[in-house]
Tab-separated table of N, CA and C and ligand atoms in Angstrom:
chain	number	residue	atom	x	y	z
A	1	THR	N	33.379	134.081	5.256
A	1	THR	CA	32.943	135.507	4.508
A	1	THR	C	31.890	134.991	3.674
A	2	GLY	N	31.692	135.834	2.863
A	2	GLY	CA	31.389	135.131	1.232
A	2	GLY	C	29.572	135.964	1.301
A	3	ARG	N	29.284	135.774	0.322
A	3	ARG	CA	27.893	136.362	0.194
A	3	ARG	C	26.940	135.358	-0.621
A	4	LEU	N	25.781	135.348	0.108
A	4	LEU	CA	24.730	134.507	-0.039
A	4	LEU	C	23.948	135.706	-1.045
A	5	TYR	N	23.168	135.314	-1.879
A	5	TYR	CA	21.896	136.051	-2.779
A	5	TYR	C	21.123	134.848	-3.663
A	6	GLN	N	19.662	135.155	-3.278
A	6	GLN	CA	18.540	134.232	-3.482
A	6	GLN	C	17.832	135.045	-3.975
A	7	PHE	N	17.910	134.153	-4.893
A	7	PHE	CA	16.645	134.475	-6.401
A	7	PHE	C	15.913	133.447	-7.263
A	8	LYS	N	14.730	133.515	-7.404
A	8	LYS	CA	13.468	133.135	-7.884
A	8	LYS	C	13.815	132.317	-9.197
A	9	LEU	N	13.766	131.529	-9.506
A	9	LEU	CA	13.835	130.853	-11.090
A	9	LEU	C	12.464	130.108	-11.472
A	10	VAL	N	11.636	130.489	-12.638
A	10	VAL	CA	10.836	130.488	-12.928
A	10	VAL	C	11.184	129.055	-14.236
A	11	LEU	N	10.119	128.132	-14.222
A	11	LEU	CA	10.945	127.569	-15.620
A	11	LEU	C	9.323	127.617	-16.443
A	12	LEU	N	9.501	127.421	-17.707
A	12	LEU	CA	8.049	128.345	-18.566
A	12	LEU	C	8.508	127.859	-19.833
A	13	GLY	N	7.123	126.823	-20.805
A	13	GLY	CA	7.343	125.973	-21.370
A	13	GLY	C	6.125	125.258	-21.501
A	14	GLU	N	6.628	124.476	-22.722
A	14	GLU	CA	4.920	123.350	-22.825
A	14	GLU	C	5.264	122.658	-22.676
A	15	SER	N	4.141	121.483	-22.245
A	15	SER	CA	4.720	120.245	-21.524
A	15	SER	C	5.052	119.543	-22.481
A	16	ALA	N	5.755	118.760	-21.305
A	16	ALA	CA	6.583	117.690	-22.083
A	16	ALA	C	7.992	117.857	-22.103
A	17	VAL	N	8.870	119.237	-23.233
A	17	VAL	CA	9.649	119.536	-23.494
A	17	VAL	C	10.862	119.202	-22.536
A	18	GLY	N	10.697	119.405	-21.139
A	18	GLY	CA	11.610	118.625	-20.044
A	18	GLY	C	11.638	119.777	-19.193
A	19	LYS	N	11.148	120.528	-18.665
A	19	LYS	CA	11.214	121.586	-17.730
A	19	LYS	C	11.669	120.968	-16.278
A	20	SER	N	10.731	119.803	-16.327
A	20	SER	CA	11.165	118.956	-14.970
A	20	SER	C	12.033	118.114	-14.864
A	21	SER	N	12.400	117.883	-16.126
A	21	SER	CA	13.972	116.897	-15.861
A	21	SER	C	15.183	118.171	-16.115
A	22	LEU	N	14.881	119.108	-16.228
A	22	LEU	CA	16.466	119.684	-16.270
A	22	LEU	C	15.942	120.182	-15.066
A	23	VAL	N	15.398	120.888	-14.216
A	23	VAL	CA	15.119	120.916	-13.048
A	23	VAL	C	15.958	119.395	-12.203
A	24	LEU	N	15.218	118.204	-12.255
A	24	LEU	CA	16.114	117.292	-11.970
A	24	LEU	C	17.225	116.928	-12.019
A	25	ARG	N	17.808	117.115	-13.095
A	25	ARG	CA	19.275	117.014	-13.394
A	25	ARG	C	19.978	117.616	-12.707
A	26	PHE	N	19.922	119.061	-12.696
A	26	PHE	CA	20.077	120.306	-11.761
A	26	PHE	C	20.292	120.009	-10.627
A	27	VAL	N	19.454	119.730	-10.075
A	27	VAL	CA	18.949	119.758	-8.438
A	27	VAL	C	19.803	118.412	-8.107
A	28	LYS	N	19.430	117.233	-8.930
A	28	LYS	CA	19.322	115.881	-7.836
A	28	LYS	C	20.547	114.936	-8.717
A	29	ASP	N	20.867	115.693	-9.950
A	29	ASP	CA	22.219	115.181	-10.734
A	29	ASP	C	21.326	113.614	-11.755
A	30	GLN	N	19.352	113.808	-11.445
A	30	GLN	CA	19.271	112.134	-11.843
A	30	GLN	C	18.277	112.312	-13.174
A	31	PHE	N	17.663	111.458	-13.759
A	31	PHE	CA	16.864	111.347	-15.399
A	31	PHE	C	16.128	110.593	-15.145
A	32	ASP	N	14.791	111.027	-15.386
A	32	ASP	CA	13.730	109.656	-15.480
A	32	ASP	C	13.030	109.274	-16.728
A	33	ASP	N	12.968	108.316	-17.861
A	33	ASP	CA	12.314	108.477	-18.637
A	33	ASP	C	10.886	108.659	-18.224
A	34	TYR	N	10.379	108.310	-17.394
A	34	TYR	CA	8.799	107.607	-17.400
A	34	TYR	C	8.654	108.724	-16.015
A	35	ARG	N	9.172	110.055	-16.395
A	35	ARG	CA	8.607	111.302	-15.320
A	35	ARG	C	7.132	110.929	-15.554
A	36	GLU	N	6.479	111.297	-14.079
A	36	GLU	CA	4.981	111.470	-13.534
A	36	GLU	C	4.827	113.072	-14.632
A	37	SER	N	4.143	113.505	-15.409
A	37	SER	CA	3.992	115.311	-15.551
A	37	SER	C	3.357	115.322	-13.993
A	38	THR	N	4.310	117.304	-14.211
A	38	THR	CA	3.945	118.022	-13.160
A	38	THR	C	2.626	118.517	-12.785
A	39	ILE	N	1.814	118.641	-11.459
A	39	ILE	CA	0.693	119.150	-10.961
A	39	ILE	C	0.739	119.922	-10.420
A	40	GLY	N	0.337	121.303	-10.862
A	40	GLY	CA	0.089	123.011	-10.481
A	40	GLY	C	1.948	123.277	-10.445
A	41	ALA	N	2.685	123.420	-9.380
A	41	ALA	CA	4.043	123.797	-8.972
A	41	ALA	C	4.707	123.357	-8.290
A	42	ALA	N	6.216	122.829	-8.785
A	42	ALA	CA	6.778	121.971	-8.109
A	42	ALA	C	7.765	123.279	-7.287
A	43	PHE	N	8.243	122.650	-6.421
A	43	PHE	CA	9.092	124.091	-6.060
A	43	PHE	C	10.146	123.146	-5.222
A	44	LEU	N	11.419	123.573	-5.291
A	44	LEU	CA	13.189	122.825	-5.142
A	44	LEU	C	13.902	124.227	-5.113
A	45	THR	N	15.097	123.709	-4.329
A	45	THR	CA	15.709	124.559	-4.077
A	45	THR	C	17.676	124.106	-4.975
A	46	GLN	N	18.382	124.785	-5.154
A	46	GLN	CA	19.600	124.920	-5.379
A	46	GLN	C	20.757	125.693	-5.288
A	47	THR	N	21.701	125.632	-4.809
A	47	THR	CA	22.917	126.553	-4.903
A	47	THR	C	23.644	126.165	-5.425
A	48	ILE	N	24.442	127.243	-6.301
A	48	ILE	CA	25.477	127.635	-7.140
A	48	ILE	C	26.845	128.481	-6.789
A	49	GLY	N	27.870	127.623	-6.176
A	49	GLY	CA	29.282	128.307	-5.787
A	49	GLY	C	29.906	129.599	-6.970
A	50	LEU	N	30.432	130.715	-7.252
A	50	LEU	CA	30.640	131.262	-8.013
A	50	LEU	C	32.552	131.575	-7.496
A	51	ASP	N	32.396	132.378	-8.393
A	51	ASP	CA	34.392	132.433	-8.023
A	51	ASP	C	33.827	133.702	-7.111
A	52	ASN	N	34.869	133.964	-6.017
A	52	ASN	CA	34.868	134.907	-5.109
A	52	ASN	C	34.208	135.180	-3.867
A	53	ASN	N	33.840	133.637	-3.530
A	53	ASN	CA	32.829	133.053	-2.473
A	53	ASN	C	31.158	133.785	-2.764
A	54	THR	N	30.700	133.728	-3.699
A	54	THR	CA	29.773	134.284	-3.803
A	54	THR	C	29.101	132.817	-4.165
A	55	THR	N	27.728	132.814	-3.318
A	55	THR	CA	27.018	131.696	-3.317
A	55	THR	C	25.678	132.389	-4.551
A	56	VAL	N	25.110	131.745	-5.605
A	56	VAL	CA	23.512	132.193	-5.311
A	56	VAL	C	22.339	130.667	-5.219
A	57	LYS	N	21.783	130.876	-4.667
A	57	LYS	CA	20.442	130.088	-3.717
A	57	LYS	C	19.915	130.486	-5.474
A	58	PHE	N	19.111	129.433	-5.712
A	58	PHE	CA	18.179	129.528	-6.559
A	58	PHE	C	16.858	128.795	-5.901
A	59	GLU	N	15.429	129.601	-5.878
A	59	GLU	CA	14.631	129.022	-5.494
A	59	GLU	C	13.499	128.535	-6.840
A	60	ILE	N	13.348	127.512	-7.245
A	60	ILE	CA	13.119	126.956	-8.499
A	60	ILE	C	11.282	126.864	-8.668
A	61	TRP	N	10.533	127.423	-9.465
A	61	TRP	CA	9.762	127.121	-9.891
A	61	TRP	C	8.958	126.399	-10.869
A	62	ASP	N	8.985	124.810	-10.470
A	62	ASP	CA	8.572	124.051	-12.019
A	62	ASP	C	7.363	124.562	-12.299
A	63	THR	N	6.473	124.839	-13.553
A	63	THR	CA	5.203	125.066	-13.515
A	63	THR	C	4.631	124.478	-14.251
A	64	ALA	N	3.402	123.304	-14.733
A	64	ALA	CA	3.134	122.870	-14.938
A	64	ALA	C	2.522	123.458	-16.826
A	65	GLY	N	3.305	122.895	-17.616
A	65	GLY	CA	2.582	123.309	-18.842
A	65	GLY	C	0.978	122.881	-19.312
A	66	GLN	N	0.271	123.313	-20.027
A	66	GLN	CA	-1.153	123.234	-20.652
A	66	GLN	C	-1.008	122.250	-21.752
A	67	GLU	N	-0.047	123.457	-22.739
A	67	GLU	CA	-0.470	122.740	-23.888
A	67	GLU	C	0.989	122.334	-24.909
A	68	ARG	N	0.366	121.174	-26.270
A	68	ARG	CA	1.410	121.051	-26.538
A	68	ARG	C	1.492	121.136	-28.615
A	69	TYR	N	2.897	121.681	-28.465
A	69	TYR	CA	2.642	122.446	-30.127
A	69	TYR	C	3.840	121.228	-30.498
A	70	LYS	N	3.808	121.465	-31.826
A	70	LYS	CA	4.960	120.525	-33.271
A	70	LYS	C	6.670	121.225	-32.173
A	71	SER	N	6.297	122.433	-32.755
A	71	SER	CA	7.895	123.273	-32.068
A	71	SER	C	7.405	124.695	-31.510
A	72	SER	N	8.253	124.646	-30.530
A	72	SER	CA	7.932	125.401	-29.066
A	72	SER	C	8.705	126.908	-29.270
A	73	LEU	N	9.188	126.532	-30.712
A	73	LEU	CA	9.962	128.187	-30.554
A	73	LEU	C	8.917	129.728	-30.690
A	74	GLU	N	8.089	129.381	-31.097
A	74	GLU	CA	6.869	130.433	-31.142
A	74	GLU	C	6.380	130.501	-30.030
A	75	LYS	N	5.681	129.259	-29.176
A	75	LYS	CA	5.593	129.887	-27.675
A	75	LYS	C	6.475	130.193	-26.583
A	76	ALA	N	7.625	129.760	-27.224
A	76	ALA	CA	9.158	130.202	-26.200
A	76	ALA	C	8.954	132.071	-26.743
A	77	LYS	N	9.298	132.290	-27.628
A	77	LYS	CA	8.445	133.745	-28.369
A	77	LYS	C	8.107	134.857	-27.210
A	78	SER	N	6.483	134.172	-27.473
A	78	SER	CA	5.754	134.381	-26.412
A	78	SER	C	5.163	134.577	-25.134
A	79	TRP	N	6.177	133.385	-24.613
A	79	TRP	CA	6.940	134.099	-23.346
A	79	TRP	C	7.438	135.296	-22.785
A	80	VAL	N	8.581	135.106	-23.943
A	80	VAL	CA	8.975	135.731	-23.593
A	80	VAL	C	9.072	137.506	-23.840
A	81	LYS	N	8.040	138.013	-24.848
A	81	LYS	CA	7.262	138.690	-24.446
A	81	LYS	C	6.124	139.245	-23.634
A	82	GLU	N	5.945	138.203	-22.734
A	82	GLU	CA	5.194	138.269	-21.935
A	82	GLU	C	5.919	138.814	-20.751
A	83	LEU	N	6.896	137.866	-20.441
A	83	LEU	CA	8.140	138.010	-19.291
A	83	LEU	C	8.647	139.926	-19.371
A	84	GLN	N	9.202	140.320	-20.816
A	84	GLN	CA	9.438	141.886	-20.889
A	84	GLN	C	8.105	142.821	-21.044
A	85	ARG	N	7.055	141.896	-21.109
A	85	ARG	CA	5.357	142.922	-20.656
A	85	ARG	C	5.775	143.485	-19.007
A	86	GLN	N	5.542	142.433	-18.526
A	86	GLN	CA	5.072	142.248	-17.271
A	86	GLN	C	6.502	142.131	-16.272
A	87	ALA	N	7.561	141.566	-16.354
A	87	ALA	CA	8.574	141.155	-14.925
A	87	ALA	C	9.415	143.021	-15.224
A	88	ASP	N	10.071	142.343	-13.769
A	88	ASP	CA	10.942	143.600	-13.419
A	88	ASP	C	12.300	143.545	-14.498
A	89	PRO	N	12.611	144.965	-14.950
A	89	PRO	CA	13.547	144.857	-16.243
A	89	PRO	C	14.956	144.201	-15.901
A	90	ASN	N	15.166	144.145	-14.172
A	90	ASN	CA	16.541	143.227	-14.168
A	90	ASN	C	16.672	141.816	-14.483
A	91	ILE	N	15.162	141.718	-15.316
A	91	ILE	CA	14.819	139.851	-15.497
A	91	ILE	C	15.896	139.382	-15.795
A	92	VAL	N	17.026	138.388	-15.851
A	92	VAL	CA	17.394	137.708	-16.633
A	92	VAL	C	16.756	136.541	-17.476
A	93	ILE	N	16.975	135.768	-18.661
A	93	ILE	CA	16.248	135.087	-19.403
A	93	ILE	C	16.988	134.228	-19.700
A	94	ALA	N	16.542	133.108	-20.124
A	94	ALA	CA	17.662	132.334	-20.911
A	94	ALA	C	16.815	130.754	-21.564
A	95	LEU	N	17.017	131.027	-22.940
A	95	LEU	CA	16.343	130.027	-23.628
A	95	LEU	C	16.977	128.606	-23.623
A	96	ALA	N	15.939	127.768	-23.612
A	96	ALA	CA	16.755	126.472	-23.421
A	96	ALA	C	16.491	125.456	-24.492
A	97	GLY	N	17.070	124.967	-25.267
A	97	GLY	CA	16.437	124.120	-26.730
A	97	GLY	C	17.227	122.686	-25.904
A	98	ASN	N	16.299	121.653	-25.080
A	98	ASN	CA	16.118	120.566	-24.829
A	98	ASN	C	15.764	119.799	-25.929
A	99	LYS	N	16.518	118.191	-25.062
A	99	LYS	CA	16.326	116.722	-25.434
A	99	LYS	C	17.406	117.014	-27.499
A	100	SER	N	18.491	118.056	-26.861
A	100	SER	CA	19.169	118.202	-27.995
A	100	SER	C	19.723	117.005	-28.543
A	101	ASP	N	20.036	115.383	-27.325
A	101	ASP	CA	20.587	114.076	-27.519
A	101	ASP	C	19.472	113.694	-28.827
A	102	LEU	N	18.916	113.763	-28.722
A	102	LEU	CA	17.860	113.736	-29.655
A	102	LEU	C	17.870	113.971	-31.388
A	103	SER	N	18.870	114.202	-32.038
A	103	SER	CA	18.912	115.050	-32.973
A	103	SER	C	19.018	114.550	-34.114
A	104	ALA	N	18.147	113.125	-34.392
A	104	ALA	CA	17.413	112.427	-36.102
A	104	ALA	C	16.130	113.402	-35.554
A	105	ARG	N	14.841	113.367	-34.503
A	105	ARG	CA	14.341	114.199	-34.025
A	105	ARG	C	14.509	115.235	-33.812
A	106	ARG	N	15.128	116.295	-34.286
A	106	ARG	CA	15.393	118.034	-34.270
A	106	ARG	C	14.088	118.409	-34.971
A	107	VAL	N	13.407	119.631	-34.416
A	107	VAL	CA	12.186	120.198	-34.938
A	107	VAL	C	13.208	121.797	-35.458
A	108	ILE	N	14.470	122.675	-34.070
A	108	ILE	CA	14.438	123.580	-34.142
A	108	ILE	C	15.761	124.187	-34.880
A	109	ASP	N	15.841	125.026	-35.718
A	109	ASP	CA	17.123	125.169	-36.247
A	109	ASP	C	18.258	126.082	-35.288
A	110	THR	N	19.390	124.972	-34.967
A	110	THR	CA	20.058	126.120	-33.510
A	110	THR	C	20.636	127.078	-34.031
A	111	GLU	N	20.622	127.344	-35.403
A	111	GLU	CA	20.913	129.133	-36.024
A	111	GLU	C	19.705	129.890	-35.830
A	112	GLU	N	18.686	129.009	-35.720
A	112	GLU	CA	17.920	129.971	-35.972
A	112	GLU	C	17.222	130.509	-34.592
A	113	ALA	N	17.612	129.980	-33.491
A	113	ALA	CA	17.124	129.861	-32.115
A	113	ALA	C	18.356	130.981	-31.788
A	114	LYS	N	19.385	130.586	-31.907
A	114	LYS	CA	20.393	131.841	-31.701
A	114	LYS	C	20.633	133.245	-31.720
A	115	ALA	N	20.151	132.717	-33.415
A	115	ALA	CA	20.009	134.658	-33.435
A	115	ALA	C	18.414	134.782	-32.751
A	116	TYR	N	17.403	134.614	-32.548
A	116	TYR	CA	16.749	134.723	-31.743
A	116	TYR	C	17.279	135.369	-30.578
A	117	ALA	N	17.623	134.408	-30.155
A	117	ALA	CA	17.950	134.837	-28.598
A	117	ALA	C	19.550	135.905	-28.440
A	118	ASP	N	20.031	135.743	-29.534
A	118	ASP	CA	20.941	137.529	-29.563
A	118	ASP	C	19.825	138.412	-29.637
A	119	ASP	N	19.293	138.324	-30.874
A	119	ASP	CA	18.910	140.224	-31.387
A	119	ASP	C	17.750	139.857	-29.564
A	120	THR	N	17.684	139.567	-29.314
A	120	THR	CA	16.485	139.584	-27.789
A	120	THR	C	17.326	139.952	-26.262
A	121	GLY	N	18.669	139.298	-26.979
A	121	GLY	CA	18.778	139.437	-24.899
A	121	GLY	C	19.455	138.256	-24.326
A	122	LEU	N	19.056	137.138	-25.034
A	122	LEU	CA	18.710	136.189	-23.648
A	122	LEU	C	19.984	135.116	-23.746
A	123	LEU	N	20.157	134.602	-22.810
A	123	LEU	CA	20.905	133.303	-22.634
A	123	LEU	C	20.688	132.135	-23.478
A	124	PHE	N	21.377	131.484	-24.204
A	124	PHE	CA	20.857	130.779	-25.040
A	124	PHE	C	21.890	128.892	-24.877
A	125	PHE	N	20.750	128.160	-24.689
A	125	PHE	CA	21.561	126.625	-24.621
A	125	PHE	C	20.997	125.815	-25.246
A	126	GLU	N	21.381	124.832	-26.072
A	126	GLU	CA	20.596	123.263	-26.034
A	126	GLU	C	21.982	122.407	-25.354
A	127	THR	N	20.172	121.861	-24.978
A	127	THR	CA	20.613	121.072	-23.340
A	127	THR	C	20.025	119.557	-23.533
A	128	SER	N	20.873	119.043	-22.843
A	128	SER	CA	19.901	117.516	-22.518
A	128	SER	C	20.050	117.093	-21.393
A	129	ALA	N	18.233	117.122	-20.814
A	129	ALA	CA	18.278	116.358	-19.471
A	129	ALA	C	18.965	114.695	-19.467
A	130	LYS	N	19.206	114.446	-20.395
A	130	LYS	CA	19.297	113.061	-20.624
A	130	LYS	C	20.130	112.435	-20.796
A	131	THR	N	21.413	113.924	-21.181
A	131	THR	CA	22.610	113.330	-21.081
A	131	THR	C	23.845	114.177	-20.205
A	132	ALA	N	22.763	114.992	-19.439
A	132	ALA	CA	23.258	116.269	-18.682
A	132	ALA	C	23.869	117.269	-19.362
A	133	THR	N	24.389	117.301	-20.909
A	133	THR	CA	24.958	118.039	-21.654
A	133	THR	C	24.160	119.533	-21.316
A	134	ASN	N	25.130	120.429	-21.024
A	134	ASN	CA	24.722	121.533	-21.355
A	134	ASN	C	24.196	122.024	-20.029
A	135	VAL	N	23.272	121.478	-18.631
A	135	VAL	CA	22.422	121.734	-17.867
A	135	VAL	C	23.204	122.687	-16.401
A	136	ASN	N	24.297	122.091	-15.586
A	136	ASN	CA	25.042	123.032	-15.034
A	136	ASN	C	25.688	124.215	-15.584
A	137	GLU	N	26.039	124.167	-17.319
A	137	GLU	CA	26.002	125.489	-17.613
A	137	GLU	C	25.299	126.022	-17.900
A	138	LEU	N	23.631	125.999	-18.180
A	138	LEU	CA	22.537	127.093	-18.196
A	138	LEU	C	22.660	127.741	-17.037
A	139	PHE	N	22.685	126.606	-16.350
A	139	PHE	CA	22.061	127.161	-14.380
A	139	PHE	C	23.231	128.298	-14.208
A	140	THR	N	24.516	128.327	-14.093
A	140	THR	CA	25.641	128.426	-13.874
A	140	THR	C	26.137	129.567	-14.580
A	141	SER	N	25.029	130.004	-15.772
A	141	SER	CA	25.189	130.823	-16.639
A	141	SER	C	24.389	132.349	-16.140
A	142	ILE	N	23.114	131.430	-16.137
A	142	ILE	CA	21.589	132.654	-15.703
A	142	ILE	C	22.412	132.773	-14.268
A	143	ALA	N	23.364	132.129	-13.221
A	143	ALA	CA	23.978	132.709	-12.028
A	143	ALA	C	24.627	133.682	-12.448
A	144	ARG	N	25.662	133.317	-12.958
A	144	ARG	CA	26.805	134.859	-13.133
A	144	ARG	C	25.789	136.418	-13.656
A	145	LYS	N	24.840	136.018	-14.345
A	145	LYS	CA	24.505	136.950	-15.107
A	145	LYS	C	23.410	138.134	-14.133
A	146	MET	N	22.709	137.343	-13.025
A	146	MET	CA	21.988	137.925	-11.905
A	146	MET	C	22.620	139.115	-11.676
A	147	PRO	N	21.808	140.373	-10.884
A	147	PRO	CA	22.682	141.287	-10.384
A	147	PRO	C	23.275	141.120	-9.012
A	148	LEU	N	24.293	140.756	-9.290
A	148	LEU	CA	25.051	140.867	-7.520
A	148	LEU	C	25.343	141.888	-7.039
A	149	ASP	N	25.104	142.736	-6.074
A	149	ASP	CA	25.635	143.453	-5.949
A	149	ASP	C	27.056	143.649	-4.324
B	201	GDP	P1	8.058	119.049	-18.328
B	201	GDP	O1	6.772	118.826	-18.814
B	201	GDP	O2	8.386	120.036	-19.543
B	201	GDP	O3	8.451	118.997	-17.253
B	201	GDP	O4	8.597	116.970	-19.478
B	201	GDP	P2	9.353	116.556	-18.563
B	201	GDP	O5	10.550	116.670	-17.469
B	201	GDP	O6	8.392	115.611	-17.678
B	201	GDP	O7	9.596	115.624	-19.710
B	201	GDP	C1	8.788	114.819	-20.631
B	201	GDP	C2	9.568	114.115	-21.169
B	201	GDP	O8	10.176	114.037	-21.346
B	201	GDP	C3	9.545	112.575	-20.431
B	201	GDP	O9	9.286	111.289	-20.663
B	201	GDP	C4	11.433	112.492	-19.832
B	201	GDP	O10	11.603	111.918	-19.517
B	201	GDP	C5	11.917	113.286	-21.856
B	201	GDP	N1	12.714	114.063	-21.256
B	201	GDP	C6	13.219	115.270	-20.927
B	201	GDP	N2	13.929	115.851	-20.816
B	201	GDP	C7	15.230	114.588	-21.743
B	201	GDP	C8	16.096	115.283	-22.889
B	201	GDP	O11	17.019	116.035	-22.845
B	201	GDP	N3	16.504	114.069	-23.403
B	201	GDP	C9	15.478	112.990	-24.247
B	201	GDP	N4	15.975	112.093	-24.754
B	201	GDP	N5	13.917	113.171	-22.673
B	201	GDP	C10	13.711	113.732	-22.478
B	202	MG	MG1	7.139	119.187	-15.219
């Protein structure tokens, strides 16, 4: 018994923010300081077991970002606007503030990002693909918020 739900999960964000690294941590529990950048899009799958015999399988699309911004919160906001305009209204959006291990080089204030996420109805985690902090929490929270009927 048990139920399997399958969803697409897409990572969006500027080049070098750590999208591929988050996926690599989540899917293989690995980290690579010298990753080759993604060309086009990469496709991976990972399943998460929830309570009550429910399994969520994510088909993960890791996209290649093109641009580099000094601070990517404004760009993240523009992605969210685009998704809210174009995507299915049941979409679940999570904001990940990655590289939380580099605390001395922080560029985005936690409270500012959290306030934005709360106002906009996004999940929000500060993650580190390097140390694994909050990576499983991020993906598990997304799975829990998916519409499971
Ligand atoms: P992408 O272009 O968004 O897919 O970014 P990558 O996953 O290719 O990562 C870009 C660079 O940042 C690589 O050198 C990674 O090793 C590094 N990186 C990614 N995530 C983290 C993190 O959480 N902490 C630290 N310190 N470095 C990270
Ligand atoms: Mg990448």
